[in-house]
Amino acid sequence: MRVLLVEDDQPLGRGLKKGLEQNGFAVDWVQDGQAGLREGAQTQYGAIVLDLGLPQATGMTVLSGLRAQGVDTPVLILTAHDHLDSRVQGLDLGADDYMVKPIDIRELSARLRAAIRRGQGLAHSAFSIGQLTIDPAKREATWDGQGLDLTPREFDVLHVLALGKGRVLTRGQIEQQMTSWGQTIESNAVEVHIHHLRKKMPDLPLKTIRGVGYQLLDNHA
Ligand code: CA
């Protein structure tokens, strides 16, 4: 899933970006509040990791600005140890979760996955759509109880489709969830991954909406 990281501290930002990527996230990293506000409103992220002490606009300003614009992306705030009041204020302003620095990357990853699931209205870690079961934490999927041998990108496409089940997703929306800045994705990459997914799951209820995109049907849930 694609997440936005808003953190001005260079070593910390670099470390968080790398660590989250190692845990399967695509990460866009911006380093001031204005950029956070702009990108958070412009792109539909799975979640936003937001530092509170930022140049140009504070994390609180970013958070309240996003919520005021109707952006309901889950936000996890990062607070310094001595700023417990700001944690409460952040939750009041519509943050979904918080972590106190120093940040343990595995815990942050787990909390982000939980926030993304809640954001998508899914209560459990692994979830099923008909015969398909997806476990985002393990990055594994099964069809009819049988483990699927998926590449990381195939898993990402399937995950995005599953989170958007019942809705028509354009190729651009799928790509947007998968990629971060600076990564180039070949123009037909999504089609190729979907072709492979269909080979691996011939009964996958995935509809191609010609000229528009794809829709994973939810008839059997
Ligand atoms: Ca900071």
PDB file of C-alpha atoms and ligand atoms in Angstrom:
ATOM      1  CA  MET A   1       0.000   0.000   0.000  1.00  0.00           C
ATOM      2  CA  ARG A   2       1.089   3.515  -0.695  1.00  0.00           C
ATOM      3  CA  VAL A   3       1.669   5.792   2.289  1.00  0.00           C
ATOM      4  CA  LEU A   4       2.693   9.416   2.696  1.00  0.00           C
ATOM      5  CA  LEU A   5       5.454  10.153   5.201  1.00  0.00           C
ATOM      6  CA  VAL A   6       5.676  13.752   6.463  1.00  0.00           C
ATOM      7  CA  GLU A   7       8.869  14.117   8.486  1.00  0.00           C
ATOM      8  CA  ASP A   8      11.482  16.900   8.408  1.00  0.00           C
ATOM      9  CA  ASP A   9      14.205  15.076  10.321  1.00  0.00           C
ATOM     10  CA  GLN A  10      16.529  13.728   7.621  1.00  0.00           C
ATOM     11  CA  PRO A  11      18.038  10.636   9.288  1.00  0.00           C
ATOM     12  CA  LEU A  12      14.702   9.667  10.830  1.00  0.00           C
ATOM     13  CA  GLY A  13      12.802  10.229   7.560  1.00  0.00           C
ATOM     14  CA  ARG A  14      15.324   8.212   5.575  1.00  0.00           C
ATOM     15  CA  GLY A  15      15.218   5.386   8.120  1.00  0.00           C
ATOM     16  CA  LEU A  16      11.406   5.306   8.241  1.00  0.00           C
ATOM     17  CA  LYS A  17      11.095   5.340   4.445  1.00  0.00           C
ATOM     18  CA  LYS A  18      13.560   2.490   4.058  1.00  0.00           C
ATOM     19  CA  GLY A  19      12.070   0.474   6.908  1.00  0.00           C
ATOM     20  CA  LEU A  20       8.503   0.863   5.647  1.00  0.00           C
ATOM     21  CA  GLU A  21       9.561  -0.117   2.139  1.00  0.00           C
ATOM     22  CA  GLN A  22      11.179  -3.241   3.554  1.00  0.00           C
ATOM     23  CA  ASN A  23       7.808  -3.996   5.135  1.00  0.00           C
ATOM     24  CA  GLY A  24       6.004  -3.820   1.822  1.00  0.00           C
ATOM     25  CA  PHE A  25       4.815  -0.201   1.706  1.00  0.00           C
ATOM     26  CA  ALA A  26       5.367   2.203  -1.166  1.00  0.00           C
ATOM     27  CA  VAL A  27       6.439   5.453   0.510  1.00  0.00           C
ATOM     28  CA  ASP A  28       6.277   9.070  -0.663  1.00  0.00           C
ATOM     29  CA  TRP A  29       8.344  11.244   1.680  1.00  0.00           C
ATOM     30  CA  VAL A  30       7.846  15.003   2.045  1.00  0.00           C
ATOM     31  CA  GLN A  31       9.667  17.190   4.539  1.00  0.00           C
ATOM     32  CA  ASP A  32       7.476  20.154   5.407  1.00  0.00           C
ATOM     33  CA  GLY A  33       3.906  20.812   6.434  1.00  0.00           C
ATOM     34  CA  GLN A  34       2.791  22.547   3.266  1.00  0.00           C
ATOM     35  CA  ALA A  35       3.955  19.678   1.093  1.00  0.00           C
ATOM     36  CA  GLY A  36       2.217  17.275   3.455  1.00  0.00           C
ATOM     37  CA  LEU A  37      -1.024  19.170   3.182  1.00  0.00           C
ATOM     38  CA  ARG A  38      -0.785  19.413  -0.604  1.00  0.00           C
ATOM     39  CA  GLU A  39       0.179  15.781  -1.271  1.00  0.00           C
ATOM     40  CA  GLY A  40      -2.146  14.374   1.372  1.00  0.00           C
ATOM     41  CA  ALA A  41      -5.091  16.108  -0.289  1.00  0.00           C
ATOM     42  CA  GLN A  42      -4.003  15.382  -3.862  1.00  0.00           C
ATOM     43  CA  THR A  43      -3.257  11.677  -3.723  1.00  0.00           C
ATOM     44  CA  GLN A  44      -5.366   8.942  -2.247  1.00  0.00           C
ATOM     45  CA  TYR A  45      -2.973   7.272   0.193  1.00  0.00           C
ATOM     46  CA  GLY A  46      -3.624   4.158   2.229  1.00  0.00           C
ATOM     47  CA  ALA A  47      -2.408   6.113   5.257  1.00  0.00           C
ATOM     48  CA  ILE A  48      -0.360   9.168   6.287  1.00  0.00           C
ATOM     49  CA  VAL A  49       2.484   9.131   8.833  1.00  0.00           C
ATOM     50  CA  LEU A  50       2.659  12.656  10.198  1.00  0.00           C
ATOM     51  CA  ASP A  51       5.344  14.234  12.369  1.00  0.00           C
ATOM     52  CA  LEU A  52       4.012  17.085  14.514  1.00  0.00           C
ATOM     53  CA  GLY A  53       7.042  19.408  14.583  1.00  0.00           C
ATOM     54  CA  LEU A  54       7.377  20.499  10.951  1.00  0.00           C
ATOM     55  CA  PRO A  55       8.570  23.631   9.125  1.00  0.00           C
ATOM     56  CA  GLN A  56       6.050  25.826   7.220  1.00  0.00           C
ATOM     57  CA  ALA A  57       2.957  24.278   8.781  1.00  0.00           C
ATOM     58  CA  THR A  58       2.805  22.172  11.938  1.00  0.00           C
ATOM     59  CA  GLY A  59       1.524  18.623  11.913  1.00  0.00           C
ATOM     60  CA  MET A  60      -1.614  19.823  13.707  1.00  0.00           C
ATOM     61  CA  THR A  61      -2.253  22.356  10.942  1.00  0.00           C
ATOM     62  CA  VAL A  62      -1.745  19.649   8.313  1.00  0.00           C
ATOM     63  CA  LEU A  63      -4.102  17.292  10.104  1.00  0.00           C
ATOM     64  CA  SER A  64      -6.887  19.807  10.672  1.00  0.00           C
ATOM     65  CA  GLY A  65      -6.430  21.139   7.117  1.00  0.00           C
ATOM     66  CA  LEU A  66      -6.809  17.681   5.597  1.00  0.00           C
ATOM     67  CA  ARG A  67      -9.863  16.856   7.690  1.00  0.00           C
ATOM     68  CA  ALA A  68     -11.402  20.248   6.843  1.00  0.00           C
ATOM     69  CA  GLN A  69     -11.038  19.362   3.158  1.00  0.00           C
ATOM     70  CA  GLY A  70     -12.856  16.097   3.738  1.00  0.00           C
ATOM     71  CA  VAL A  71      -9.742  13.926   3.391  1.00  0.00           C
ATOM     72  CA  ASP A  72     -10.454  10.873   5.536  1.00  0.00           C
ATOM     73  CA  THR A  73      -7.191   9.011   4.934  1.00  0.00           C
ATOM     74  CA  PRO A  74      -6.062   7.344   8.183  1.00  0.00           C
ATOM     75  CA  VAL A  75      -3.397   9.501   9.899  1.00  0.00           C
ATOM     76  CA  LEU A  76      -0.847   8.200  12.378  1.00  0.00           C
ATOM     77  CA  ILE A  77       1.000  10.971  14.214  1.00  0.00           C
ATOM     78  CA  LEU A  78       4.561  10.798  15.518  1.00  0.00           C
ATOM     79  CA  THR A  79       5.124  12.661  18.761  1.00  0.00           C
ATOM     80  CA  ALA A  80       8.145  13.435  20.883  1.00  0.00           C
ATOM     81  CA  HIS A  81       8.229  11.808  24.291  1.00  0.00           C
ATOM     82  CA  ASP A  82       7.699  15.074  26.147  1.00  0.00           C
ATOM     83  CA  HIS A  83       4.663  16.165  24.147  1.00  0.00           C
ATOM     84  CA  LEU A  84       1.908  13.980  25.502  1.00  0.00           C
ATOM     85  CA  ASP A  85      -0.642  16.807  25.304  1.00  0.00           C
ATOM     86  CA  SER A  86      -0.165  17.024  21.573  1.00  0.00           C
ATOM     87  CA  ARG A  87      -1.002  13.344  21.289  1.00  0.00           C
ATOM     88  CA  VAL A  88      -4.418  13.970  22.824  1.00  0.00           C
ATOM     89  CA  GLN A  89      -4.901  17.094  20.718  1.00  0.00           C
ATOM     90  CA  GLY A  90      -3.984  15.107  17.591  1.00  0.00           C
ATOM     91  CA  LEU A  91      -6.538  12.418  18.337  1.00  0.00           C
ATOM     92  CA  ASP A  92      -9.121  15.137  18.954  1.00  0.00           C
ATOM     93  CA  LEU A  93      -8.306  16.655  15.566  1.00  0.00           C
ATOM     94  CA  GLY A  94      -8.988  13.374  13.811  1.00  0.00           C
ATOM     95  CA  ALA A  95      -5.761  11.377  13.942  1.00  0.00           C
ATOM     96  CA  ASP A  96      -6.366   7.627  13.978  1.00  0.00           C
ATOM     97  CA  ASP A  97      -3.358   6.565  16.001  1.00  0.00           C
ATOM     98  CA  TYR A  98      -0.067   7.867  17.365  1.00  0.00           C
ATOM     99  CA  MET A  99       3.382   6.617  18.217  1.00  0.00           C
ATOM    100  CA  VAL A 100       5.945   8.144  20.554  1.00  0.00           C
ATOM    101  CA  LYS A 101       9.506   8.483  19.263  1.00  0.00           C
ATOM    102  CA  PRO A 102      11.799   6.548  19.034  1.00  0.00           C
ATOM    103  CA  ILE A 103       9.806   4.593  16.467  1.00  0.00           C
ATOM    104  CA  ASP A 104      10.000   0.824  16.173  1.00  0.00           C
ATOM    105  CA  ILE A 105       9.530   0.148  12.480  1.00  0.00           C
ATOM    106  CA  ARG A 106       7.796  -3.192  12.917  1.00  0.00           C
ATOM    107  CA  GLU A 107       5.291  -1.680  15.308  1.00  0.00           C
ATOM    108  CA  LEU A 108       4.739   1.263  12.976  1.00  0.00           C
ATOM    109  CA  SER A 109       4.143  -1.145  10.067  1.00  0.00           C
ATOM    110  CA  ALA A 110       1.649  -3.171  12.083  1.00  0.00           C
ATOM    111  CA  ARG A 111      -0.191  -0.046  13.223  1.00  0.00           C
ATOM    112  CA  LEU A 112      -0.314   1.271   9.672  1.00  0.00           C
ATOM    113  CA  ARG A 113      -1.753  -1.981   8.392  1.00  0.00           C
ATOM    114  CA  ALA A 114      -4.383  -1.827  11.135  1.00  0.00           C
ATOM    115  CA  ALA A 115      -5.192   1.815  10.328  1.00  0.00           C
ATOM    116  CA  ILE A 116      -5.487   1.009   6.612  1.00  0.00           C
ATOM    117  CA  ARG A 117      -7.791  -1.926   7.376  1.00  0.00           C
ATOM    118  CA  ARG A 118      -9.966   0.216   9.616  1.00  0.00           C
ATOM    119  CA  GLY A 119      -9.954   2.887   6.924  1.00  0.00           C
ATOM    120  CA  GLN A 120     -11.287   0.301   4.511  1.00  0.00           C
ATOM    121  CA  GLY A 121     -13.829  -0.932   7.027  1.00  0.00           C
ATOM    122  CA  LEU A 122     -12.196  -4.327   7.520  1.00  0.00           C
ATOM    123  CA  ALA A 123     -12.083  -5.604  11.048  1.00  0.00           C
ATOM    124  CA  HIS A 124      -9.772  -8.575  10.728  1.00  0.00           C
ATOM    125  CA  SER A 125      -6.190  -8.998   9.721  1.00  0.00           C
ATOM    126  CA  ALA A 126      -6.777 -11.542   6.979  1.00  0.00           C
ATOM    127  CA  PHE A 127      -9.967 -11.103   4.970  1.00  0.00           C
ATOM    128  CA  SER A 128     -11.856 -13.135   2.404  1.00  0.00           C
ATOM    129  CA  ILE A 129     -13.806 -12.418  -0.734  1.00  0.00           C
ATOM    130  CA  GLY A 130     -15.480 -15.590  -1.859  1.00  0.00           C
ATOM    131  CA  GLN A 131     -12.772 -18.236  -2.228  1.00  0.00           C
ATOM    132  CA  LEU A 132      -9.998 -15.671  -2.052  1.00  0.00           C
ATOM    133  CA  THR A 133      -8.306 -14.921   1.277  1.00  0.00           C
ATOM    134  CA  ILE A 134      -5.708 -12.196   1.676  1.00  0.00           C
ATOM    135  CA  ASP A 135      -3.355 -11.746   4.601  1.00  0.00           C
ATOM    136  CA  PRO A 136      -1.720  -8.309   4.295  1.00  0.00           C
ATOM    137  CA  ALA A 137       0.513  -8.854   7.332  1.00  0.00           C
ATOM    138  CA  LYS A 138       2.063 -12.003   5.869  1.00  0.00           C
ATOM    139  CA  ARG A 139       1.646 -10.779   2.283  1.00  0.00           C
ATOM    140  CA  GLU A 140       0.082 -14.106   1.417  1.00  0.00           C
ATOM    141  CA  ALA A 141      -3.062 -15.077  -0.437  1.00  0.00           C
ATOM    142  CA  THR A 142      -4.961 -18.333  -0.787  1.00  0.00           C
ATOM    143  CA  TRP A 143      -7.575 -19.501  -3.273  1.00  0.00           C
ATOM    144  CA  ASP A 144      -9.991 -22.123  -2.014  1.00  0.00           C
ATOM    145  CA  GLY A 145      -7.601 -22.805   0.861  1.00  0.00           C
ATOM    146  CA  GLN A 146      -4.602 -23.372  -1.410  1.00  0.00           C
ATOM    147  CA  GLY A 147      -1.614 -21.043  -1.077  1.00  0.00           C
ATOM    148  CA  LEU A 148      -0.945 -18.917  -4.170  1.00  0.00           C
ATOM    149  CA  ASP A 149       2.546 -18.399  -5.508  1.00  0.00           C
ATOM    150  CA  LEU A 150       2.436 -14.657  -6.235  1.00  0.00           C
ATOM    151  CA  THR A 151       5.204 -12.190  -6.984  1.00  0.00           C
ATOM    152  CA  PRO A 152       5.294  -9.129  -4.666  1.00  0.00           C
ATOM    153  CA  ARG A 153       3.767  -6.947  -7.390  1.00  0.00           C
ATOM    154  CA  GLU A 154       1.034  -9.481  -8.166  1.00  0.00           C
ATOM    155  CA  PHE A 155       0.197  -9.537  -4.488  1.00  0.00           C
ATOM    156  CA  ASP A 156       0.043  -5.726  -4.435  1.00  0.00           C
ATOM    157  CA  VAL A 157      -2.351  -5.614  -7.400  1.00  0.00           C
ATOM    158  CA  LEU A 158      -4.546  -8.291  -5.871  1.00  0.00           C
ATOM    159  CA  HIS A 159      -4.522  -6.489  -2.516  1.00  0.00           C
ATOM    160  CA  VAL A 160      -5.580  -3.194  -4.094  1.00  0.00           C
ATOM    161  CA  LEU A 161      -8.352  -4.918  -6.060  1.00  0.00           C
ATOM    162  CA  ALA A 162      -9.541  -6.711  -2.931  1.00  0.00           C
ATOM    163  CA  LEU A 163      -9.626  -3.519  -0.850  1.00  0.00           C
ATOM    164  CA  GLY A 164     -11.659  -1.906  -3.605  1.00  0.00           C
ATOM    165  CA  LYS A 165     -13.940  -4.915  -4.047  1.00  0.00           C
ATOM    166  CA  GLY A 166     -17.235  -4.155  -5.698  1.00  0.00           C
ATOM    167  CA  ARG A 167     -15.923  -0.863  -7.064  1.00  0.00           C
ATOM    168  CA  VAL A 168     -14.522  -0.193 -10.515  1.00  0.00           C
ATOM    169  CA  LEU A 169     -10.863   0.779 -10.225  1.00  0.00           C
ATOM    170  CA  THR A 170      -9.051   2.428 -13.094  1.00  0.00           C
ATOM    171  CA  ARG A 171      -5.570   1.307 -14.035  1.00  0.00           C
ATOM    172  CA  GLY A 172      -4.336   4.699 -12.824  1.00  0.00           C
ATOM    173  CA  GLN A 173      -5.917   4.200  -9.402  1.00  0.00           C
ATOM    174  CA  ILE A 174      -4.316   0.783  -9.077  1.00  0.00           C
ATOM    175  CA  GLU A 175      -0.922   2.140 -10.129  1.00  0.00           C
ATOM    176  CA  GLN A 176      -1.265   5.064  -7.758  1.00  0.00           C
ATOM    177  CA  GLN A 177      -1.720   2.748  -4.809  1.00  0.00           C
ATOM    178  CA  MET A 178       1.283   0.693  -5.806  1.00  0.00           C
ATOM    179  CA  THR A 179       3.970   3.076  -6.802  1.00  0.00           C
ATOM    180  CA  SER A 180       5.878   5.811  -5.137  1.00  0.00           C
ATOM    181  CA  TRP A 181       7.609   8.740  -6.745  1.00  0.00           C
ATOM    182  CA  GLY A 182      10.708   7.999  -8.768  1.00  0.00           C
ATOM    183  CA  GLN A 183       9.611   4.458  -9.493  1.00  0.00           C
ATOM    184  CA  THR A 184       8.650   3.985 -13.066  1.00  0.00           C
ATOM    185  CA  ILE A 185       5.964   1.451 -13.750  1.00  0.00           C
ATOM    186  CA  GLU A 186       5.673   0.159 -17.276  1.00  0.00           C
ATOM    187  CA  SER A 187       2.540   1.343 -18.985  1.00  0.00           C
ATOM    188  CA  ASN A 188       1.011  -2.119 -19.240  1.00  0.00           C
ATOM    189  CA  ALA A 189       2.366  -3.492 -15.933  1.00  0.00           C
ATOM    190  CA  VAL A 190      -1.038  -3.653 -14.240  1.00  0.00           C
ATOM    191  CA  GLU A 191      -2.534  -5.535 -17.203  1.00  0.00           C
ATOM    192  CA  VAL A 192       0.363  -8.010 -17.156  1.00  0.00           C
ATOM    193  CA  HIS A 193       0.005  -8.653 -13.423  1.00  0.00           C
ATOM    194  CA  ILE A 194      -3.741  -9.111 -13.812  1.00  0.00           C
ATOM    195  CA  HIS A 195      -3.160 -11.527 -16.684  1.00  0.00           C
ATOM    196  CA  HIS A 196      -0.922 -13.597 -14.389  1.00  0.00           C
ATOM    197  CA  LEU A 197      -3.391 -13.380 -11.512  1.00  0.00           C
ATOM    198  CA  ARG A 198      -6.139 -14.741 -13.766  1.00  0.00           C
ATOM    199  CA  LYS A 199      -3.917 -17.620 -14.836  1.00  0.00           C
ATOM    200  CA  LYS A 200      -3.248 -18.466 -11.208  1.00  0.00           C
ATOM    201  CA  MET A 201      -6.932 -18.067 -10.260  1.00  0.00           C
ATOM    202  CA  PRO A 202      -9.059 -18.966 -13.291  1.00  0.00           C
ATOM    203  CA  ASP A 203     -12.268 -18.451 -11.299  1.00  0.00           C
ATOM    204  CA  LEU A 204     -11.317 -15.050  -9.871  1.00  0.00           C
ATOM    205  CA  PRO A 205     -14.503 -12.942 -10.236  1.00  0.00           C
ATOM    206  CA  LEU A 206     -12.629 -10.058 -11.819  1.00  0.00           C
ATOM    207  CA  LYS A 207     -14.429  -8.096 -14.481  1.00  0.00           C
ATOM    208  CA  THR A 208     -12.667  -6.018 -17.100  1.00  0.00           C
ATOM    209  CA  ILE A 209     -14.606  -2.852 -17.775  1.00  0.00           C
ATOM    210  CA  ARG A 210     -13.405  -2.025 -21.251  1.00  0.00           C
ATOM    211  CA  GLY A 211     -11.726   1.349 -21.482  1.00  0.00           C
ATOM    212  CA  VAL A 212     -12.227   1.983 -17.769  1.00  0.00           C
ATOM    213  CA  GLY A 213     -10.593  -0.548 -15.485  1.00  0.00           C
ATOM    214  CA  TYR A 214     -11.306  -3.531 -13.308  1.00  0.00           C
ATOM    215  CA  GLN A 215     -13.865  -4.632 -10.767  1.00  0.00           C
ATOM    216  CA  LEU A 216     -13.462  -7.466  -8.321  1.00  0.00           C
ATOM    217  CA  LEU A 217     -16.983  -8.752  -7.756  1.00  0.00           C
ATOM    218  CA  ASP A 218     -18.118  -9.519  -4.264  1.00  0.00           C
ATOM    219  CA  ASN A 219     -21.051 -11.814  -5.057  1.00  0.00           C
ATOM    220  CA  HIS A 220     -19.936 -14.708  -2.933  1.00  0.00           C
ATOM    221  CA  ALA A 221     -18.980 -12.932   0.301  1.00  0.00           C
TER     222      ALA A 221
HETATM  223 CA    CA B   1      10.156  17.204  13.313  1.00  0.00          CA
END
